XYZ file of C-alpha atoms in Angstrom:
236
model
C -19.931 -98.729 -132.605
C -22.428 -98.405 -129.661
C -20.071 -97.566 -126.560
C -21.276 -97.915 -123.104
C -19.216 -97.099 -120.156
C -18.201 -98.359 -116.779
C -15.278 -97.100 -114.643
C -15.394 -100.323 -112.496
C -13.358 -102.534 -115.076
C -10.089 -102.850 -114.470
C -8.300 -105.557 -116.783
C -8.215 -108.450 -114.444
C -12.135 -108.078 -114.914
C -13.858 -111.468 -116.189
C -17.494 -109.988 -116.501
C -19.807 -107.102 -116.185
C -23.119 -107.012 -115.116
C -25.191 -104.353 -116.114
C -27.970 -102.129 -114.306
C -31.624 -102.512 -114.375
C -31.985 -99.152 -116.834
C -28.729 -100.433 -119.202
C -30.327 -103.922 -119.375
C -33.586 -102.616 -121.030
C -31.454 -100.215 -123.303
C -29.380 -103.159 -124.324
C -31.912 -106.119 -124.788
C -35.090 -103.969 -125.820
C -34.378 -100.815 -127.369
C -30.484 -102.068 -129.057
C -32.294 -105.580 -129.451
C -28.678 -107.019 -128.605
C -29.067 -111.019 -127.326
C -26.968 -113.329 -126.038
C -23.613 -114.014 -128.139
C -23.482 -110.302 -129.363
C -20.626 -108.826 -128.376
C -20.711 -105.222 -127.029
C -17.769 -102.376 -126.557
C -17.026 -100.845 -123.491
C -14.652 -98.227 -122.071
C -13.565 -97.356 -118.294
C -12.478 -93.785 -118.895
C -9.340 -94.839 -118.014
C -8.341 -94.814 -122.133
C -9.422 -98.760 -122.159
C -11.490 -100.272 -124.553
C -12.959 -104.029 -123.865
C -14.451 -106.464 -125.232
C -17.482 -108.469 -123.892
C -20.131 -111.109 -124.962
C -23.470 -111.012 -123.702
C -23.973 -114.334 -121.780
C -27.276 -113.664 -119.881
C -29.447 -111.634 -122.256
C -31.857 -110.622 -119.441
C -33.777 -107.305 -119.822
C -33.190 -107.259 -115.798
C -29.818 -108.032 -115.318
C -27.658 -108.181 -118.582
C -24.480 -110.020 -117.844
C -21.573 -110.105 -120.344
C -18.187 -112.138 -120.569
C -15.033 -110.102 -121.116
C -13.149 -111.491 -124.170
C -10.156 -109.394 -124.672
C -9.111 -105.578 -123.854
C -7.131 -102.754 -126.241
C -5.431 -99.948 -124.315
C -6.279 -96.545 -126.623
C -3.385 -94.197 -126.605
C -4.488 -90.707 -126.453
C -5.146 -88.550 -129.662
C -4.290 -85.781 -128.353
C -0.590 -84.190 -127.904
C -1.569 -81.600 -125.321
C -3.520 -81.076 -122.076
C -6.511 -78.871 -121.904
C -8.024 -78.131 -118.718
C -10.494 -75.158 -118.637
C -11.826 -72.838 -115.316
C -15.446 -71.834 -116.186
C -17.626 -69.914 -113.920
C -21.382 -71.841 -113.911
C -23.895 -70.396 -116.426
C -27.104 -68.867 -114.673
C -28.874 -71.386 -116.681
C -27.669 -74.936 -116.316
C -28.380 -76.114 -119.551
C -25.830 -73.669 -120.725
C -22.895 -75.212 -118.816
C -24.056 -78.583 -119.857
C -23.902 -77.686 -123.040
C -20.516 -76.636 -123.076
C -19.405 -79.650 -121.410
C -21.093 -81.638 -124.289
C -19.337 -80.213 -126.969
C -16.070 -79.310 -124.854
C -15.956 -83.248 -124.582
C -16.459 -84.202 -128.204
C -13.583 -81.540 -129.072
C -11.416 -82.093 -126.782
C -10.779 -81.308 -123.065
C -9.140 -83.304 -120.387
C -9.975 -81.179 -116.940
C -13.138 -79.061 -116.076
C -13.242 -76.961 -113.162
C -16.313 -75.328 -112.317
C -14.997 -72.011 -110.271
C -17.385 -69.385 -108.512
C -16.778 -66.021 -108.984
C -17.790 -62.597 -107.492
C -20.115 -62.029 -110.578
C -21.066 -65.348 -110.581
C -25.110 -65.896 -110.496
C -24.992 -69.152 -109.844
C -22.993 -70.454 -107.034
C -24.691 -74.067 -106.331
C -23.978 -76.666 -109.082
C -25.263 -80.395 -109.418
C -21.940 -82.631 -110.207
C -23.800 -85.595 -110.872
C -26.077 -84.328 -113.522
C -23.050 -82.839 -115.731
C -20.856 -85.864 -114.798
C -23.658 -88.065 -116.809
C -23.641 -84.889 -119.441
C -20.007 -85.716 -119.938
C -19.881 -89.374 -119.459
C -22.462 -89.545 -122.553
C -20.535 -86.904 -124.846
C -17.531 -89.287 -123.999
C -19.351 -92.509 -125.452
C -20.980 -90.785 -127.995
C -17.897 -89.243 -129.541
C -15.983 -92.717 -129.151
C -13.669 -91.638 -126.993
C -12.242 -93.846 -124.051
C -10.486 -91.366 -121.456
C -13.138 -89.522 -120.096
C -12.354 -85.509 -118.849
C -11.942 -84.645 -115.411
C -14.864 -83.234 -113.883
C -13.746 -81.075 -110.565
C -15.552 -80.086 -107.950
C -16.785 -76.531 -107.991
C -14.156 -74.158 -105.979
C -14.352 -70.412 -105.060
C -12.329 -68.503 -107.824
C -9.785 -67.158 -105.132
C -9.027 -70.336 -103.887
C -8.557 -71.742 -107.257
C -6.178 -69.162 -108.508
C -3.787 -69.854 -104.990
C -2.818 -72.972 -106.739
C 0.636 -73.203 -108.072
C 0.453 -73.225 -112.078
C 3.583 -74.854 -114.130
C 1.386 -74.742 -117.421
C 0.617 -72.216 -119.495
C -2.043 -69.917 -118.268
C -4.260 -67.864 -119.894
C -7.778 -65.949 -118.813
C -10.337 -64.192 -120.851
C -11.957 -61.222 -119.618
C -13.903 -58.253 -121.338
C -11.733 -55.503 -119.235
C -10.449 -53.162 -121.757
C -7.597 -51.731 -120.273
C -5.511 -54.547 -119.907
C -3.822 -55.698 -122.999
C -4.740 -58.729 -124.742
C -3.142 -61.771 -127.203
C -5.152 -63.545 -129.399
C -4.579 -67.609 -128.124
C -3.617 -68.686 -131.283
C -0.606 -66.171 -132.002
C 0.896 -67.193 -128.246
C 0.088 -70.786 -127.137
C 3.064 -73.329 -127.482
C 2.190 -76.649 -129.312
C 2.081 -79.953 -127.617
C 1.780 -78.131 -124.131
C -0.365 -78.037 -120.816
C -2.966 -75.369 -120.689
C -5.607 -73.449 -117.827
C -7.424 -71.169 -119.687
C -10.107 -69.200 -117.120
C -13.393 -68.013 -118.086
C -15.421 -66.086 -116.183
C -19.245 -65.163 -115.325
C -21.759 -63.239 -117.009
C -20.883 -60.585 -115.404
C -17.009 -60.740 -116.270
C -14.352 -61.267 -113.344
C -14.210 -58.493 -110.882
C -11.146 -56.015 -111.174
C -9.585 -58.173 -107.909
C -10.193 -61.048 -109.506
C -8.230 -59.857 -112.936
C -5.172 -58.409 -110.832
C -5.151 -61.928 -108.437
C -4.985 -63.915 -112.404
C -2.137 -61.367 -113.547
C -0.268 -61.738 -109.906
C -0.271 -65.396 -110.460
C 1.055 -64.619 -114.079
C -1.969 -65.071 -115.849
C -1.765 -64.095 -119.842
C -5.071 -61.840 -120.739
C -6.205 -63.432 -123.945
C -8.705 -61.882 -126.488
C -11.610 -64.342 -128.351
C -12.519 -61.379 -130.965
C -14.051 -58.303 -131.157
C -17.769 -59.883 -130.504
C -18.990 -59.960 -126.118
C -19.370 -63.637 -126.065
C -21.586 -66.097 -124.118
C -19.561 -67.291 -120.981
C -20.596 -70.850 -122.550
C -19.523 -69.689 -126.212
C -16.215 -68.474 -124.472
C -15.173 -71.790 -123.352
C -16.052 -73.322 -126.538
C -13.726 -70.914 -128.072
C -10.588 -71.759 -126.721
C -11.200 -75.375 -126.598
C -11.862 -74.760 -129.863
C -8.530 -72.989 -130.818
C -6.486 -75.021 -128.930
C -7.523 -78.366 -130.796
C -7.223 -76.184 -134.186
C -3.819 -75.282 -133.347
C -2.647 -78.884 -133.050
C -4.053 -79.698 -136.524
């Protein structure tokens, strides 16, 4: 299945018309023409249905036949706090494979160590909207806004929270051995250059479990793989 996306479509919606740039993917590169029909999701964990009726390179315009709602696979709600990677590519790659795991909220969140405080939404909300289609999935994560770390962790928390941090003096769980099943989870993961002592001791104030990922210094990227990683393998 070839799954495009557009969060326009509502189920009332009788057509789509696509851009100039889907148009050409469509007609010349998937060769599609008119009568093919063509799958299409709205994030909002809807899959429809639609016939191409104007097979125009230009403007491709399909007919919506029918809808399916998709119930979530999932039994549990996964949102992760990452601090931005130095190099972008780094965070986009997390988001990537974060996506075709499993993760239903994203929060990019600056830190004091953090080395790069400006981040371009748009790019990784493309990086996410295509990990979404490409793993056939049709509820597409929450990308938020990036937020400074202390104004993040002022939020009131009824899931289960969790951060990873390298600090050795603070005593740490493996995720595994302490997460609940079928629950809501913030897991925090911080910078290169770890979360500052204040920034541990605001996480524990706010009742923040310190969770360890192994004996091995990972990759702040790496990191967040991990624990979206260990939550999906502890709903298996």
């Amino acid at each position: 299945m070839q799954l495009f996306y557009n969060s326009d479509l509502l189920t009332t919606s009788k057509e789509i018309t696509f851009n100039k740039d889907e148009s050409r993917h469509i007609i010349r590169v998937l060769r599609k023409k008119e009568g093919d029909i063509l799958h299409i999701t709205n994030g909002n964990g809807t899959l429809f249905f639609a016939e191409i009726i104007i097979g125009n390179d230009k403007k491709c315009i399909a007919k919506i036949i029918r809808y399916e709602e998709k119930h979530r696979t999932r039994d549990y709600y996964l949102h992760v706090a990452i601090a931005p990677t130095k190099n972008n590519d780094r965070l986009e790659w997390f988001l990537e494979k974060a996506t075709e795991i499993g993760v239903d909220e994203v929060t990019p969140i600056i830190c004091e160590n953090s080395e790069r405080k400006v981040v371009k939404i748009d790019r990784l909300q493309r990086i996410v909207q295509s990990a979404m289609k490409q793993s056939l999935q049709f509820t597409l994560p929450k990308l938020n806004d990036p937020i400074r770390f202390s104004d993040f962790i002022n939020n009131d928390f009824s899931e289960e929270v969790y951060i990873a941090h390298c600090e050795e003096h603070t005593e740490k769980k493996f995720l595994k051995n302490i997460a609940s099943p079928k629950s809501r989870y913030t897991i925090l993961i911080g910078p290169e250059g770890d979360f500052s002592l204040d920034e541990i001791q605001q996480s524990l104030n706010k009742k923040f479990i310190p969770i360890s990922l192994g004996a091995n210094r990972l990759r702040t990227e790496t990191a967040g793989l991990h624990v979206v990683q260990s939550i999906a393998y502890l709903h298996q």
